[in-house]
mmCIF file of C-alpha atoms and ligand atoms in Angstrom:
data_model
loop_
_atom_site.group_PDB
_atom_site.id
_atom_site.type_symbol
_atom_site.label_atom_id
_atom_site.label_comp_id
_atom_site.label_asym_id
_atom_site.label_seq_id
_atom_site.Cartn_x
_atom_site.Cartn_y
_atom_site.Cartn_z
ATOM 1 C CA UNK A 13 -12.394 7.328 -8.984
ATOM 2 C CA UNK A 14 -9.867 5.303 -10.988
ATOM 3 C CA UNK A 15 -10.974 2.306 -13.004
ATOM 4 C CA UNK A 16 -11.001 -0.906 -10.996
ATOM 5 C CA UNK A 17 -11.816 0.730 -7.681
ATOM 6 C CA UNK A 18 -15.597 0.522 -8.232
ATOM 7 C CA UNK A 19 -15.695 -3.232 -7.604
ATOM 8 C CA UNK A 20 -14.389 -2.613 -4.079
ATOM 9 C CA UNK A 21 -17.134 -0.082 -3.338
ATOM 10 C CA UNK A 22 -19.664 -2.422 -1.778
ATOM 11 C CA UNK A 23 -22.523 -0.046 -0.898
ATOM 12 C CA UNK A 24 -23.656 2.073 -3.841
ATOM 13 C CA UNK A 25 -25.790 4.263 -1.576
ATOM 14 C CA UNK A 26 -22.950 5.170 0.777
ATOM 15 C CA UNK A 27 -19.617 6.824 0.076
ATOM 16 C CA UNK A 28 -16.783 4.294 -0.175
ATOM 17 C CA UNK A 29 -14.855 3.820 3.042
ATOM 18 C CA UNK A 30 -11.318 4.892 2.323
ATOM 19 C CA UNK A 31 -7.909 3.859 3.543
ATOM 20 C CA UNK A 32 -7.724 7.226 5.321
ATOM 21 C CA UNK A 33 -10.954 6.438 7.203
ATOM 22 C CA UNK A 34 -9.384 3.181 8.413
ATOM 23 C CA UNK A 35 -6.171 5.007 9.372
ATOM 24 C CA UNK A 36 -8.165 7.572 11.347
ATOM 25 C CA UNK A 37 -9.742 4.682 13.267
ATOM 26 C CA UNK A 38 -6.332 2.939 13.821
ATOM 27 C CA UNK A 39 -7.593 -0.155 12.007
ATOM 28 C CA UNK A 40 -5.792 -3.203 10.686
ATOM 29 C CA UNK A 41 -6.063 -4.160 7.021
ATOM 30 C CA UNK A 42 -6.097 -7.936 6.662
ATOM 31 C CA UNK A 43 -5.161 -9.065 3.168
ATOM 32 C CA UNK A 44 -5.611 -12.714 2.243
ATOM 33 C CA UNK A 45 -4.875 -14.404 -1.057
ATOM 34 C CA UNK A 46 -7.475 -17.097 -1.718
ATOM 35 C CA UNK A 47 -5.189 -18.708 -4.271
ATOM 36 C CA UNK A 48 -2.090 -19.432 -2.136
ATOM 37 C CA UNK A 49 -3.566 -18.661 1.320
ATOM 38 C CA UNK A 50 -0.925 -16.059 2.095
ATOM 39 C CA UNK A 51 -2.219 -13.700 4.785
ATOM 40 C CA UNK A 52 -0.709 -10.349 5.696
ATOM 41 C CA UNK A 53 -1.835 -7.792 8.270
ATOM 42 C CA UNK A 54 -1.043 -4.139 7.702
ATOM 43 C CA UNK A 55 -1.722 -1.029 9.745
ATOM 44 C CA UNK A 56 -3.854 1.433 7.805
ATOM 45 C CA UNK A 57 -1.631 4.192 9.214
ATOM 46 C CA UNK A 58 1.362 2.569 7.444
ATOM 47 C CA UNK A 59 -0.472 2.080 4.142
ATOM 48 C CA UNK A 60 -1.628 5.713 3.870
ATOM 49 C CA UNK A 61 2.042 6.722 3.796
ATOM 50 C CA UNK A 62 2.714 4.796 0.598
ATOM 51 C CA UNK A 63 -0.700 4.537 -1.110
ATOM 52 C CA UNK A 64 -3.413 6.985 -2.113
ATOM 53 C CA UNK A 65 -5.318 7.643 1.148
ATOM 54 C CA UNK A 66 -8.583 8.132 -0.754
ATOM 55 C CA UNK A 67 -8.532 4.635 -2.306
ATOM 56 C CA UNK A 68 -11.278 2.255 -1.136
ATOM 57 C CA UNK A 69 -10.157 0.367 1.930
ATOM 58 C CA UNK A 70 -11.325 -2.952 0.421
ATOM 59 C CA UNK A 71 -9.088 -2.651 -2.652
ATOM 60 C CA UNK A 72 -6.052 -4.940 -2.214
ATOM 61 C CA UNK A 73 -3.089 -2.678 -1.432
ATOM 62 C CA UNK A 74 -0.586 -4.824 -3.353
ATOM 63 C CA UNK A 75 -0.585 -7.876 -5.591
ATOM 64 C CA UNK A 76 0.124 -11.149 -3.814
ATOM 65 C CA UNK A 77 3.887 -11.463 -3.424
ATOM 66 C CA UNK A 78 3.636 -15.228 -3.971
ATOM 67 C CA UNK A 79 1.202 -15.355 -6.951
ATOM 68 C CA UNK A 80 1.973 -11.949 -8.427
ATOM 69 C CA UNK A 81 -1.709 -11.123 -8.920
ATOM 70 C CA UNK A 82 -4.360 -9.336 -6.861
ATOM 71 C CA UNK A 83 -7.182 -11.282 -8.537
ATOM 72 C CA UNK A 84 -7.751 -13.650 -5.621
ATOM 73 C CA UNK A 85 -7.103 -11.239 -2.792
ATOM 74 C CA UNK A 86 -9.706 -10.454 -0.187
ATOM 75 C CA UNK A 87 -9.410 -7.534 2.188
ATOM 76 C CA UNK A 88 -10.944 -7.371 5.642
ATOM 77 C CA UNK A 89 -10.758 -4.498 8.060
ATOM 78 C CA UNK A 90 -10.430 -5.029 11.790
ATOM 79 C CA UNK A 91 -10.286 -2.840 14.820
ATOM 80 C CA UNK A 92 -7.558 -4.297 17.043
ATOM 81 C CA UNK A 93 -8.638 -5.611 20.423
ATOM 82 C CA UNK A 94 -6.534 -5.520 23.580
ATOM 83 C CA UNK A 95 -5.804 -9.242 23.087
ATOM 84 C CA UNK A 96 -4.132 -8.485 19.735
ATOM 85 C CA UNK A 97 -1.434 -6.322 21.320
ATOM 86 C CA UNK A 98 1.818 -8.215 21.658
ATOM 87 C CA UNK A 99 0.506 -11.179 19.636
ATOM 88 C CA UNK A 100 -0.865 -10.170 16.256
ATOM 89 C CA UNK A 101 1.923 -10.027 13.662
ATOM 90 C CA UNK A 102 1.749 -6.930 11.482
ATOM 91 C CA UNK A 103 3.779 -6.232 8.368
ATOM 92 C CA UNK A 104 5.099 -2.776 9.261
ATOM 93 C CA UNK A 105 6.554 -0.060 7.113
ATOM 94 C CA UNK A 106 10.144 0.015 8.393
ATOM 95 C CA UNK A 107 11.586 2.647 6.137
ATOM 96 C CA UNK A 108 12.399 3.679 2.616
ATOM 97 C CA UNK A 109 15.363 2.380 0.654
ATOM 98 C CA UNK A 110 16.986 4.624 -1.885
ATOM 99 C CA UNK A 111 18.712 3.118 -4.903
ATOM 100 C CA UNK A 112 21.456 4.395 -7.149
ATOM 101 C CA UNK A 113 20.253 5.204 -10.644
ATOM 102 C CA UNK A 114 22.592 4.665 -13.566
ATOM 103 C CA UNK A 115 22.116 5.509 -17.221
ATOM 104 C CA UNK A 116 24.221 5.931 -20.367
ATOM 105 C CA UNK A 117 24.795 9.549 -21.458
ATOM 106 C CA UNK A 118 27.138 11.089 -24.021
ATOM 107 C CA UNK A 119 30.325 12.594 -22.648
ATOM 108 C CA UNK A 120 29.744 16.284 -21.974
ATOM 109 C CA UNK A 121 25.947 16.011 -21.690
ATOM 110 C CA UNK A 122 24.596 17.891 -18.748
ATOM 111 C CA UNK A 123 22.705 15.662 -16.323
ATOM 112 C CA UNK A 124 19.312 16.542 -14.848
ATOM 113 C CA UNK A 125 20.980 15.927 -11.500
ATOM 114 C CA UNK A 126 23.455 18.810 -12.096
ATOM 115 C CA UNK A 127 20.679 21.156 -13.206
ATOM 116 C CA UNK A 128 18.714 20.311 -10.055
ATOM 117 C CA UNK A 129 21.729 21.014 -7.870
ATOM 118 C CA UNK A 130 22.278 24.440 -9.463
ATOM 119 C CA UNK A 131 18.661 25.449 -8.813
ATOM 120 C CA UNK A 132 19.059 24.968 -5.064
HETATM 121 ZN ZN1 ZN B 1 -1.249 -15.594 -3.588
#
């Protein structure tokens, strides 16, 4: 288990509940920053697509986007109720953006990109 995860493992006698466990149970990960009070709800099924599914569910998935630190973040896990449907706002994973990568190379140098294309 990577350094830093142990503090989010609350019951030494039991195995840590993982993000994958929460995703299997269709749970909501509620992340609150105690410093700036920002609160974000995520679906565990979204988070397992971008984070290590075996990480402890109570480890903050990201640093606070307002404060830039995860030091004050508290994670709660919730099973959605019928009343939540249509009302509870969830920060969803909408897609992946790709970006152009640029770098300086000497004229005539072969790019990794060209080598990759030849292999296919
Ligand atoms: Zn914050």
